[in-house]
Amino acid sequence: MQKIRNIAVIAHVDHGKTTLVDGLLEQSGTYGAHEQHDERAMDSNALEKERGITILSKNTAIRYKDYKINIIDTPGHADFGGEVERVLKMVDGVLVLVDAYEGVMPQTKFVVKKMLALGKKPIVVINKIDKPSAEPERVVDEMFDLFAAMDATEDQLDFPIIYAAARNGIAKLDMADPDGGFECIFETILNKIPEPEGDRENPVQAQVFTLDYDNYVGKIGISRIFNGVIKKGSNILLAKADGEMVKGRITKLIGFHGLNRMEIEEAEAGDIVAFAGLETVDVGDTVCDPTKPMPLDPLHIEEPTLSVVFSVNDSPLAGTEGKHVTSNKIRERLESEMQTNVAMRFETVGEGKFKVAGRGELQITILAENMRREGFEFGISRPEVIVREIEGVKCEPFEHLVIDVPEEFSGTIIERLGKRKAEMKSMIPMGEGFQRIEFEIPARSLIGFRGQFLTDTKGEGIMNHSFLEFRPFSGTVESRQYGALISMEDGVTLAYSLFNLQDRGVLFVGPQEKVYEGMVVGEHSRSNDLAVNPIKGKAQSNVRSSGADEAIKLVPPRNNSLERALEWIEDDELLEITPLNIRIRKRYLTENERKRYARK
């Protein structure tokens, strides 16, 4: 039997998971002396590199002494919580990372709760001890309280603690010790994480926990082998979640080492491998022995809580900037996304309209951003929460919201959230003039709140939220306070007309940009919508005078990112997304159509 350890790295977003995995890869000697590699090497996707967050859980394997350690790096953002839950079932122990200043955050609570329920053995890593404001002792107490509050067993409460600064490659078992390398982490993993259970002599049992796709071999299932031996070319039975049994053959078996994948001939109980050859494979399916099939329990996948409608772009500028503009192309792209992304669903709801449901705005905007980079052009509606009927009562998703704000802004924020039906649960001073306030709030109240929150806290506030549960519907919620400035003409904007419009509100467009009737060119300073003309030029007279033309001074327009624009729009507005631009427009472009619709 090979000597194997399987661990997952879990933490709140930005507490240093991927950086820690980098250090483990580096210090275990997994990279060859000649190999070049990037910082945060596990974040391979272009969007992950730009935003500095992990979106997809990824696995790697390192060799330490004569052990093989399989490590799975998980996302820390609440929208990808479903990924974390699945990964935890595949490992025997967990590295829980906590920031030495921020301490326990909503996602820390979420992942710890899942981990304890599955009975996994934790190792707590207090990361970023090199921060000037770090308070490792307080954070250790917070973690202990959290474990106790979540009914951890005696064994789980007796967790080893490692103090680290992952970015600098430093780790130690006691704050008083001199700085050392990551050896103490490796040794703790070998000593404290149990060996994988299972036997190579038993019939084959392996469960798929994440999917990949390759243009040459098709769907790839990444799975943990619980029992038996899987060989390349062997015939197997795939047990689906609904009880169906599909016969198949493993055409390719892939093992992991560092950032590389290599073809292998066989793998045995306890290991994590990828295989190809089964087109119908899904997350949670079990690979069994055809002679003695013994399926494992299917995995529970979190239900989506938000939905948006993707539609074909029908604006006057449609088809001028994108490569893929037809409904067939958009449908094909969404279908291929659903093959590997199990937390999302989609259905056709009309001519060229597709309803896409996901776990949160970030998950949906990442899909839209990827599509736009691939040359797609489409429209997106305002996000709506998914309302469920539970025992005859209309219920909506609620979130657990944690905000860190400077003390002088806390009153404003509490008042704002009160109007949005939030219930305050606790308020704790955090030192350095900051306060941490916790709320329970309907998920739809958070749509459009982030921009307002950053304005109110002058950019210093931090907000995090994670899904709590479905609760009875809580009535109407306050939405955007300001109206829109809507173009009444088609054409190209001129500096002269924009100069006269900037007293009316904040502009979204600069000079020499294409606009059309019904396109939103800015935010009005009052609550009503206002039709304006951004393409009017200056009338020239034949009389010359020295001081007639004053220099025009324009305030730079507000640049709307995809997330910001999606939060800003109302029900009667759409986002037009092309590879070059993100525009906001009214659903009905002419003034008459809008009036007719308003009367209905």
Coordinates of C-alpha atoms in Angstrom, one line a residue:
M1 CA 0.0 0.0 0.0
Q2 CA 1.4 3.4 -0.9
K3 CA 1.8 5.9 1.9
I4 CA -0.8 8.6 1.2
R5 CA -2.3 11.6 3.0
N6 CA -5.3 13.5 1.6
I7 CA -5.9 17.1 2.8
A8 CA -8.0 20.1 1.7
V9 CA -7.0 23.7 2.4
I10 CA -10.1 25.7 3.5
A11 CA -10.5 29.3 4.6
H12 CA -12.3 32.6 4.1
V13 CA -11.5 34.5 0.8
D14 CA -8.1 36.1 0.9
H15 CA -6.7 34.4 4.0
G16 CA -3.8 32.9 2.0
K17 CA -4.8 29.4 0.8
T18 CA -3.3 29.4 -2.6
T19 CA -0.1 31.1 -1.3
L20 CA 0.3 28.4 1.3
V21 CA -0.1 25.7 -1.3
D22 CA 2.6 27.5 -3.4
G23 CA 4.9 27.3 -0.4
L24 CA 4.2 23.6 0.2
L25 CA 4.9 22.8 -3.5
E26 CA 8.1 24.9 -3.3
Q27 CA 9.5 23.6 -0.1
S28 CA 8.7 19.9 -0.7
G29 CA 11.1 20.0 -3.7
T30 CA 8.2 19.1 -6.1
Y31 CA 9.4 21.7 -8.6
G32 CA 12.6 20.7 -10.4
A33 CA 15.6 23.1 -10.1
H34 CA 15.1 24.2 -13.7
E35 CA 11.3 24.7 -13.5
Q36 CA 9.9 28.2 -13.8
H37 CA 6.5 28.8 -12.1
D38 CA 4.3 31.8 -11.3
E39 CA 3.2 33.2 -7.9
R40 CA -0.1 31.6 -6.8
A41 CA 0.6 28.9 -9.4
M42 CA -2.6 27.0 -8.6
D43 CA -4.8 29.9 -9.8
S44 CA -4.3 29.0 -13.5
N45 CA -7.4 30.7 -15.0
A46 CA -7.0 34.3 -16.4
L47 CA -9.8 35.7 -14.2
E48 CA -8.3 34.1 -11.1
K49 CA -4.9 35.7 -11.8
E50 CA -6.5 39.2 -12.3
R51 CA -8.8 39.1 -9.3
G52 CA -6.5 37.2 -7.0
I53 CA -9.2 34.8 -5.9
T54 CA -9.7 31.1 -6.4
I55 CA -12.8 30.2 -8.4
L56 CA -12.3 26.5 -9.1
S57 CA -11.1 23.9 -6.6
K58 CA -7.9 22.3 -7.9
N59 CA -5.8 19.5 -6.7
T60 CA -2.1 18.8 -6.7
A61 CA 0.2 16.1 -5.2
I62 CA 3.5 16.5 -3.5
R63 CA 6.2 14.1 -2.4
Y64 CA 7.6 14.5 1.1
K65 CA 10.0 11.8 2.3
D66 CA 8.4 8.6 1.0
Y67 CA 4.8 9.9 1.4
K68 CA 2.5 11.2 -1.3
I69 CA 0.4 14.1 0.0
N70 CA -2.7 15.0 -2.2
I71 CA -3.7 18.7 -1.6
I72 CA -6.9 20.2 -2.8
D73 CA -7.0 24.1 -2.9
T74 CA -10.6 25.3 -2.5
P75 CA -12.3 28.6 -3.3
G76 CA -12.9 30.9 -0.3
H77 CA -15.8 32.9 -1.7
A78 CA -19.3 32.1 -0.5
D79 CA -20.6 31.8 -4.0
F80 CA -18.5 28.7 -4.5
G81 CA -19.4 27.0 -1.2
G82 CA -20.8 24.0 -3.0
E83 CA -17.3 23.2 -4.3
V84 CA -15.9 23.2 -0.7
E85 CA -18.5 20.8 0.6
R86 CA -17.9 18.2 -2.1
V87 CA -14.1 18.4 -1.7
L88 CA -14.3 17.8 2.1
K89 CA -15.9 14.4 1.5
M90 CA -12.8 13.3 -0.5
V91 CA -10.1 14.1 2.1
D92 CA -9.2 12.7 5.5
G93 CA -8.0 15.9 7.1
V94 CA -8.2 19.7 6.7
L95 CA -5.8 22.7 7.0
V96 CA -8.0 25.5 8.2
L97 CA -6.4 28.9 7.5
V98 CA -7.3 32.0 9.5
D99 CA -5.9 35.5 9.1
A100 CA -4.0 36.6 12.2
Y101 CA -5.9 39.9 12.3
E102 CA -9.3 39.3 10.7
G103 CA -9.9 36.1 12.6
V104 CA -13.1 34.1 12.1
M105 CA -15.1 35.3 9.1
P106 CA -18.5 34.0 7.6
Q107 CA -16.9 31.6 5.2
T108 CA -14.6 30.3 8.0
K109 CA -17.8 29.4 9.9
F110 CA -19.4 27.9 6.9
V111 CA -16.5 25.6 6.0
V112 CA -15.7 24.7 9.7
K113 CA -19.4 23.7 10.2
K114 CA -19.2 21.4 7.1
M115 CA -15.9 19.9 8.2
L116 CA -16.9 19.1 11.7
A117 CA -20.2 17.6 10.6
L118 CA -18.2 15.2 8.3
G119 CA -16.0 14.3 11.3
K120 CA -12.7 15.5 9.6
K121 CA -9.5 16.1 11.6
P122 CA -8.5 19.8 11.5
I123 CA -5.0 21.4 11.6
V124 CA -5.4 25.2 12.3
V125 CA -2.9 27.5 10.6
I126 CA -2.8 31.1 11.8
N127 CA -1.6 32.8 8.7
K128 CA -0.1 36.4 8.1
I129 CA 1.6 36.6 11.5
D130 CA 3.9 39.1 9.9
K131 CA 1.1 41.8 9.8
P132 CA 1.8 44.7 12.2
S133 CA -1.8 44.4 13.5
A134 CA -1.7 40.6 13.9
E135 CA -3.2 39.2 17.1
P136 CA -2.6 35.4 16.9
E137 CA -3.5 34.6 20.5
R138 CA -7.0 36.3 20.1
V139 CA -7.6 34.4 16.9
V140 CA -6.7 31.0 18.5
D141 CA -9.3 31.7 21.2
E142 CA -11.8 32.7 18.5
M143 CA -11.2 29.4 16.7
F144 CA -11.5 27.4 19.9
D145 CA -14.8 29.1 20.7
L146 CA -16.1 28.5 17.2
F147 CA -15.2 24.8 17.4
A148 CA -16.9 24.5 20.8
A149 CA -20.0 26.4 19.6
M150 CA -20.3 24.0 16.6
D151 CA -20.2 20.9 18.8
A152 CA -16.8 19.6 17.9
T153 CA -15.8 16.2 19.3
E154 CA -13.0 16.0 22.0
D155 CA -10.6 14.8 19.3
Q156 CA -11.5 17.7 16.9
L157 CA -11.1 20.2 19.8
D158 CA -7.6 19.0 20.4
F159 CA -6.3 20.6 17.2
P160 CA -2.7 21.3 16.5
I161 CA -1.9 25.0 15.8
I162 CA 0.8 26.2 13.4
Y163 CA 1.7 29.9 13.1
A164 CA 2.7 30.9 9.6
A165 CA 3.5 33.7 7.1
A166 CA 2.9 31.7 3.9
R167 CA 4.1 34.5 1.6
N168 CA 7.5 34.5 3.2
G169 CA 7.7 30.7 3.6
I170 CA 7.8 30.8 7.4
A171 CA 6.0 28.5 9.8
K172 CA 6.5 27.5 13.5
L173 CA 4.6 25.6 16.2
D174 CA 4.9 28.4 18.9
M175 CA 5.1 32.2 18.6
A176 CA 8.2 32.2 20.8
D177 CA 10.1 29.8 18.5
P178 CA 12.5 31.2 15.8
D179 CA 11.2 31.3 12.2
G180 CA 11.5 28.1 10.4
G181 CA 10.4 26.5 7.1
F182 CA 7.4 24.5 6.3
E183 CA 8.8 21.2 7.7
C184 CA 6.6 21.5 10.8
I185 CA 3.5 21.7 8.5
F186 CA 4.6 18.5 6.6
E187 CA 5.4 16.7 9.9
T188 CA 2.1 17.7 11.4
I189 CA 0.2 16.4 8.3
L190 CA 2.0 13.1 8.5
N191 CA 1.5 12.7 12.2
K192 CA -2.0 14.1 12.7
I193 CA -4.0 13.3 9.5
P194 CA -5.3 9.7 9.5
E195 CA -4.3 7.3 6.7
P196 CA -7.0 6.8 4.0
E197 CA -9.3 3.9 4.9
G198 CA -10.0 1.3 2.2
D199 CA -8.2 -1.7 0.8
R200 CA -6.8 -2.5 -2.6
E201 CA -8.2 -6.1 -2.3
N202 CA -11.9 -4.9 -2.1
P203 CA -14.0 -4.3 -5.2
V204 CA -13.5 -0.9 -6.9
Q205 CA -15.3 2.1 -5.4
A206 CA -14.3 5.6 -6.5
Q207 CA -16.4 8.8 -6.3
V208 CA -16.2 11.8 -8.7
F209 CA -16.0 15.2 -6.9
T210 CA -15.2 17.6 -9.7
L211 CA -15.2 17.7 -13.5
D212 CA -12.9 18.9 -16.2
Y213 CA -13.2 19.0 -20.0
D214 CA -10.7 18.2 -22.7
N215 CA -11.3 18.7 -26.5
Y216 CA -9.5 15.5 -27.3
V217 CA -10.8 13.0 -24.7
G218 CA -14.1 14.7 -23.7
K219 CA -15.3 14.8 -20.1
I220 CA -12.8 14.0 -17.3
G221 CA -13.9 13.0 -13.9
I222 CA -11.5 13.8 -11.0
S223 CA -12.2 11.3 -8.2
R224 CA -11.0 9.8 -5.0
I225 CA -10.6 6.0 -4.9
F226 CA -12.1 4.6 -1.7
N227 CA -11.5 0.9 -2.4
G228 CA -9.8 -1.4 -4.9
V229 CA -7.5 -0.7 -7.9
I230 CA -8.4 1.1 -11.1
K231 CA -6.4 0.2 -14.2
K232 CA -6.3 1.9 -17.6
G233 CA -8.4 0.1 -20.1
S234 CA -10.5 -1.8 -17.4
N235 CA -14.3 -2.1 -17.8
I236 CA -16.3 -0.5 -15.0
L237 CA -19.9 0.4 -14.1
L238 CA -20.9 4.0 -13.4
A239 CA -23.6 4.3 -10.7
K240 CA -25.5 7.6 -11.3
A241 CA -27.3 9.6 -8.5
D242 CA -30.7 8.4 -9.7
G243 CA -29.8 4.7 -9.5
E244 CA -29.1 4.2 -13.2
M245 CA -26.1 2.0 -14.0
V246 CA -24.0 2.8 -17.1
K247 CA -21.3 0.4 -18.5
G248 CA -18.1 2.0 -19.6
R249 CA -14.3 1.6 -20.1
I250 CA -11.5 3.8 -18.7
T251 CA -9.6 5.0 -21.8
K252 CA -7.2 7.3 -19.9
L253 CA -6.0 7.4 -16.3
I254 CA -4.3 10.5 -15.1
G255 CA -2.2 11.0 -12.0
F256 CA -1.1 14.4 -10.4
H257 CA 2.3 15.6 -9.4
G258 CA 3.0 19.3 -8.7
L259 CA 1.3 21.2 -11.5
N260 CA 1.7 18.4 -13.9
R261 CA -0.7 15.7 -15.0
M262 CA 0.8 12.4 -16.3
E263 CA -0.8 9.2 -17.7
I264 CA -0.5 6.3 -15.3
E265 CA -1.4 2.6 -15.7
E266 CA -3.1 2.0 -12.4
A267 CA -4.0 3.6 -9.1
E268 CA -5.2 2.1 -5.8
A269 CA -7.4 2.9 -2.8
G270 CA -6.7 6.2 -1.1
D271 CA -5.4 8.0 -4.1
I272 CA -6.9 10.9 -6.1
V273 CA -6.9 10.5 -9.9
A274 CA -8.6 11.7 -13.0
F275 CA -10.1 9.4 -15.7
A276 CA -11.6 9.8 -19.2
G277 CA -13.8 7.6 -21.3
L278 CA -17.2 8.1 -19.7
E279 CA -19.2 10.9 -21.5
T280 CA -22.1 10.7 -19.0
V281 CA -20.0 11.2 -15.9
D282 CA -21.3 13.7 -13.3
V283 CA -20.3 15.0 -9.9
G284 CA -21.2 12.4 -7.2
D285 CA -21.2 9.4 -9.5
T286 CA -19.6 6.2 -8.3
V287 CA -17.2 4.1 -10.3
C288 CA -17.9 0.4 -9.3
D289 CA -16.7 -3.1 -10.1
P290 CA -19.1 -4.6 -12.8
T291 CA -19.2 -7.9 -11.0
K292 CA -19.9 -6.5 -7.5
P293 CA -21.4 -3.0 -7.8
M294 CA -21.5 -1.1 -4.5
P295 CA -22.4 2.6 -5.1
L296 CA -21.5 5.2 -2.5
D297 CA -24.0 7.8 -1.3
P298 CA -24.5 10.6 -3.9
L299 CA -23.1 14.0 -3.0
H300 CA -25.5 16.8 -1.9
I301 CA -25.1 19.8 -4.1
E302 CA -26.2 23.3 -2.8
E303 CA -29.3 24.7 -4.5
P304 CA -28.9 28.0 -6.5
T305 CA -30.3 31.1 -4.9
L306 CA -30.1 33.7 -7.7
S307 CA -31.1 33.8 -11.3
V308 CA -30.6 36.1 -14.3
V309 CA -31.9 35.9 -17.9
F310 CA -29.3 35.8 -20.7
S311 CA -30.8 37.0 -24.0
V312 CA -29.7 37.7 -27.5
N313 CA -28.5 41.3 -27.9
D314 CA -31.2 43.3 -29.8
S315 CA -29.9 46.9 -29.3
P316 CA -29.3 49.2 -32.3
L317 CA -25.5 48.4 -32.0
A318 CA -26.1 44.6 -32.0
G319 CA -23.6 42.5 -33.9
T320 CA -21.1 45.3 -34.4
E321 CA -18.6 44.2 -31.8
G322 CA -19.0 40.5 -31.0
K323 CA -18.2 37.3 -32.9
H324 CA -20.9 35.0 -31.5
V325 CA -24.3 36.8 -31.4
T326 CA -27.0 34.1 -32.2
S327 CA -29.1 32.3 -29.7
N328 CA -27.8 28.9 -30.8
K329 CA -24.2 30.0 -30.0
I330 CA -25.3 31.3 -26.6
R331 CA -27.2 28.1 -25.8
E332 CA -24.2 25.9 -26.8
R333 CA -21.9 28.0 -24.6
L334 CA -24.2 27.7 -21.6
E335 CA -24.6 23.9 -22.2
S336 CA -20.9 23.4 -22.2
E337 CA -20.6 25.5 -18.9
M338 CA -23.2 23.2 -17.2
Q339 CA -21.1 20.2 -18.1
T340 CA -18.4 21.1 -15.6
N341 CA -20.1 23.6 -13.3
V342 CA -22.6 21.6 -11.2
A343 CA -23.7 24.5 -9.0
M344 CA -25.4 26.3 -11.9
R345 CA -28.6 25.4 -13.9
F346 CA -30.1 26.8 -17.0
E347 CA -33.4 26.6 -18.9
T348 CA -34.8 28.2 -22.1
V349 CA -37.6 30.7 -21.2
G350 CA -38.5 32.2 -24.6
E351 CA -37.2 33.1 -28.0
G352 CA -33.5 33.6 -27.5
K353 CA -33.8 33.9 -23.7
F354 CA -32.1 31.6 -21.2
K355 CA -32.6 31.6 -17.4
V356 CA -29.3 30.9 -15.6
A357 CA -29.4 30.2 -11.9
G358 CA -26.4 30.2 -9.6
R359 CA -25.2 30.7 -6.0
G360 CA -24.6 34.4 -6.2
E361 CA -23.8 37.4 -8.3
L362 CA -20.0 36.7 -8.5
Q363 CA -20.6 33.3 -9.9
I364 CA -22.9 34.6 -12.6
T365 CA -20.7 37.6 -13.5
I366 CA -17.6 35.3 -13.8
L367 CA -19.5 33.3 -16.4
A368 CA -20.5 36.5 -18.2
E369 CA -17.0 37.8 -18.1
N370 CA -15.6 34.6 -19.5
M371 CA -18.2 34.6 -22.3
R372 CA -17.5 38.2 -23.2
R373 CA -13.7 37.4 -23.5
E374 CA -14.5 34.6 -25.9
G375 CA -16.2 37.0 -28.2
F376 CA -19.9 36.6 -27.2
E377 CA -22.4 39.5 -27.3
F378 CA -25.6 39.2 -25.2
G379 CA -27.9 40.9 -22.7
I380 CA -28.4 40.2 -19.0
S381 CA -31.4 41.1 -16.8
R382 CA -31.4 42.2 -13.2
P383 CA -30.7 39.3 -10.8
E384 CA -33.7 37.9 -8.9
V385 CA -33.7 35.6 -5.9
I386 CA -35.2 32.2 -6.3
V387 CA -38.3 31.9 -4.2
R388 CA -39.3 28.5 -2.9
E389 CA -42.5 27.1 -1.4
I390 CA -41.8 25.2 1.8
E391 CA -44.8 23.6 3.5
G392 CA -47.1 26.0 1.7
V393 CA -45.2 29.1 2.8
K394 CA -43.4 31.4 0.3
C395 CA -39.7 31.4 1.4
E396 CA -36.7 33.3 0.2
P397 CA -32.9 32.9 0.9
F398 CA -31.4 34.7 3.8
E399 CA -27.7 35.6 4.2
H400 CA -25.4 35.9 7.2
L401 CA -23.7 39.3 6.6
V402 CA -20.5 40.5 8.4
I403 CA -19.2 44.0 7.9
D404 CA -16.0 45.6 9.2
V405 CA -16.4 49.4 9.2
P406 CA -14.6 52.4 10.8
E407 CA -16.5 53.4 13.9
E408 CA -17.7 56.8 12.6
F409 CA -19.6 55.2 9.7
S410 CA -21.3 52.4 11.7
G411 CA -24.5 54.4 12.4
T412 CA -25.0 55.2 8.7
I413 CA -24.6 51.6 7.7
I414 CA -26.9 50.2 10.4
E415 CA -29.6 52.7 9.3
R416 CA -29.2 51.7 5.6
L417 CA -29.4 48.0 6.4
G418 CA -32.4 48.6 8.7
K419 CA -34.3 49.9 5.6
R420 CA -33.3 46.7 3.8
K421 CA -34.9 44.4 6.4
A422 CA -31.6 43.4 8.1
E423 CA -31.5 42.2 11.7
M424 CA -28.4 43.1 13.7
K425 CA -27.0 40.1 15.7
S426 CA -23.8 41.4 17.2
M427 CA -21.4 44.4 17.3
I428 CA -17.7 43.9 18.4
P429 CA -14.9 46.5 18.5
M430 CA -12.0 45.2 16.4
G431 CA -9.2 47.6 17.5
E432 CA -7.6 50.2 15.2
G433 CA -10.9 52.2 15.2
F434 CA -12.9 49.4 13.4
Q435 CA -16.1 47.7 14.4
R436 CA -17.4 44.3 13.3
I437 CA -21.2 44.1 12.9
E438 CA -23.1 40.9 12.1
F439 CA -26.6 40.8 10.4
E440 CA -29.1 38.4 9.1
I441 CA -30.6 39.8 5.9
P442 CA -32.7 38.7 2.9
A443 CA -30.4 37.9 -0.1
R444 CA -32.3 40.3 -2.4
S445 CA -31.6 43.2 0.0
L446 CA -27.9 42.7 -0.8
I447 CA -28.4 43.2 -4.6
G448 CA -27.2 46.7 -5.4
F449 CA -26.0 47.4 -1.8
R450 CA -22.2 47.0 -2.4
G451 CA -21.7 50.2 -4.3
Q452 CA -23.8 52.2 -1.8
F453 CA -21.8 50.6 1.0
L454 CA -18.4 51.6 -0.4
T455 CA -19.6 55.2 -0.9
D456 CA -20.9 55.4 2.7
T457 CA -17.7 54.0 4.2
K458 CA -15.4 56.0 1.8
G459 CA -14.0 52.8 0.5
E460 CA -12.8 51.5 3.9
G461 CA -15.6 49.1 4.7
I462 CA -15.3 45.3 4.1
M463 CA -18.4 43.2 3.7
N464 CA -18.7 39.4 3.5
H465 CA -21.8 37.2 3.4
S466 CA -22.7 33.5 3.2
F467 CA -25.9 31.7 2.6
L468 CA -27.8 30.9 5.8
E469 CA -31.2 29.3 5.0
F470 CA -34.6 29.8 3.4
R471 CA -37.0 31.8 5.5
P472 CA -40.6 33.2 5.0
F473 CA -40.8 36.1 2.5
S474 CA -40.1 39.4 4.2
G475 CA -42.1 41.9 2.0
T476 CA -40.8 44.7 -0.2
V477 CA -37.3 46.0 0.1
E478 CA -35.9 49.5 -0.7
S479 CA -34.1 49.6 -4.0
R480 CA -32.0 52.2 -6.0
Q481 CA -32.6 55.8 -4.9
Y482 CA -31.6 57.6 -8.1
G483 CA -33.2 57.6 -11.5
A484 CA -31.4 57.2 -14.9
L485 CA -30.3 59.7 -17.5
I486 CA -31.5 58.2 -20.8
S487 CA -30.4 59.2 -24.3
M488 CA -33.2 60.4 -26.6
E489 CA -31.1 60.2 -29.8
D490 CA -28.8 57.9 -31.7
G491 CA -25.3 59.1 -32.6
V492 CA -21.9 60.0 -31.0
T493 CA -21.6 62.0 -27.8
L494 CA -20.1 65.5 -27.9
A495 CA -18.1 67.2 -25.1
Y496 CA -20.3 70.3 -25.4
S497 CA -23.6 68.5 -24.6
L498 CA -22.0 66.3 -21.9
F499 CA -20.6 69.5 -20.2
N500 CA -24.2 70.8 -19.9
L501 CA -25.5 67.4 -18.6
Q502 CA -23.0 66.9 -15.8
D503 CA -24.9 69.1 -13.4
R504 CA -27.8 66.6 -13.8
G505 CA -26.0 63.7 -12.2
V506 CA -23.0 61.3 -12.7
L507 CA -22.2 60.3 -16.3
F508 CA -21.3 56.8 -17.5
V509 CA -20.1 57.9 -21.0
G510 CA -17.3 60.2 -22.2
P511 CA -17.0 62.2 -25.4
Q512 CA -16.9 60.5 -28.8
E513 CA -18.8 57.3 -27.7
K514 CA -21.6 55.7 -29.6
V515 CA -25.1 56.0 -27.9
Y516 CA -28.6 55.1 -29.0
E517 CA -32.1 56.0 -28.0
G518 CA -33.0 54.3 -24.7
M519 CA -29.4 53.8 -23.6
V520 CA -28.6 54.9 -20.0
V521 CA -25.8 57.5 -20.2
G522 CA -25.7 58.4 -16.5
E523 CA -27.3 58.4 -13.0
H524 CA -29.8 61.2 -12.3
S525 CA -29.3 63.2 -9.2
R526 CA -33.0 62.8 -8.4
S527 CA -35.2 59.7 -8.1
N528 CA -37.0 60.0 -11.5
D529 CA -35.7 59.0 -15.0
L530 CA -34.8 61.9 -17.3
A531 CA -34.5 61.8 -21.1
V532 CA -31.5 63.9 -22.3
N533 CA -29.7 64.7 -25.5
P534 CA -25.9 63.8 -25.3
I535 CA -25.2 64.5 -29.0
K536 CA -26.2 68.1 -29.4
G537 CA -23.5 70.3 -30.9
K538 CA -22.9 74.0 -30.3
A539 CA -24.7 76.3 -32.8
Q540 CA -22.2 78.4 -34.6
S541 CA -22.9 82.0 -35.2
N542 CA -21.0 84.2 -37.7
V543 CA -19.9 86.7 -35.1
R544 CA -16.4 86.3 -33.6
S545 CA -15.5 87.6 -30.1
S546 CA -12.4 86.9 -28.0
G547 CA -14.0 85.5 -24.8
A548 CA -17.0 83.6 -26.2
D549 CA -15.6 80.1 -26.1
E550 CA -14.7 79.0 -22.6
A551 CA -12.7 75.8 -22.2
I552 CA -15.0 72.9 -21.5
K553 CA -14.1 70.9 -18.3
L554 CA -15.5 67.4 -18.1
V555 CA -15.6 65.3 -15.0
P556 CA -14.3 61.8 -15.9
P557 CA -17.2 59.3 -16.4
R558 CA -17.9 56.6 -13.9
N559 CA -16.5 53.3 -15.3
N560 CA -18.9 50.5 -14.6
S561 CA -17.4 47.1 -14.1
L562 CA -19.7 44.1 -14.8
E563 CA -20.5 43.5 -11.1
R564 CA -21.2 47.2 -10.4
A565 CA -23.4 47.6 -13.5
L566 CA -25.4 44.4 -12.7
E567 CA -26.0 45.6 -9.1
W568 CA -27.0 49.1 -10.3
I569 CA -29.8 48.1 -12.9
E570 CA -33.5 47.9 -12.1
D571 CA -36.1 45.5 -13.4
D572 CA -36.9 47.7 -16.5
E573 CA -33.2 47.8 -17.5
L574 CA -30.8 45.4 -19.2
L575 CA -27.0 45.1 -19.4
E576 CA -25.7 44.9 -23.0
I577 CA -22.4 43.0 -22.8
T578 CA -20.0 42.8 -25.8
P579 CA -16.3 42.0 -25.9
L580 CA -15.5 45.8 -26.1
N581 CA -18.2 47.5 -23.9
I582 CA -20.6 47.1 -21.1
R583 CA -23.6 49.3 -21.7
I584 CA -26.8 49.9 -19.6
R585 CA -30.0 50.3 -21.5
K586 CA -33.8 50.4 -20.9
R587 CA -35.7 47.2 -21.8
Y588 CA -38.0 49.4 -24.0
L589 CA -36.0 51.8 -26.0
T590 CA -38.5 54.5 -27.0
E591 CA -40.2 56.9 -24.7
N592 CA -43.7 55.8 -26.0
E593 CA -43.0 52.1 -25.4
R594 CA -41.9 52.8 -21.9
K595 CA -45.0 54.8 -21.1
R596 CA -47.2 52.1 -22.5
Y597 CA -45.4 49.5 -20.4
A598 CA -45.7 51.7 -17.3
R599 CA -49.5 52.0 -17.7
K600 CA -49.8 48.1 -17.8

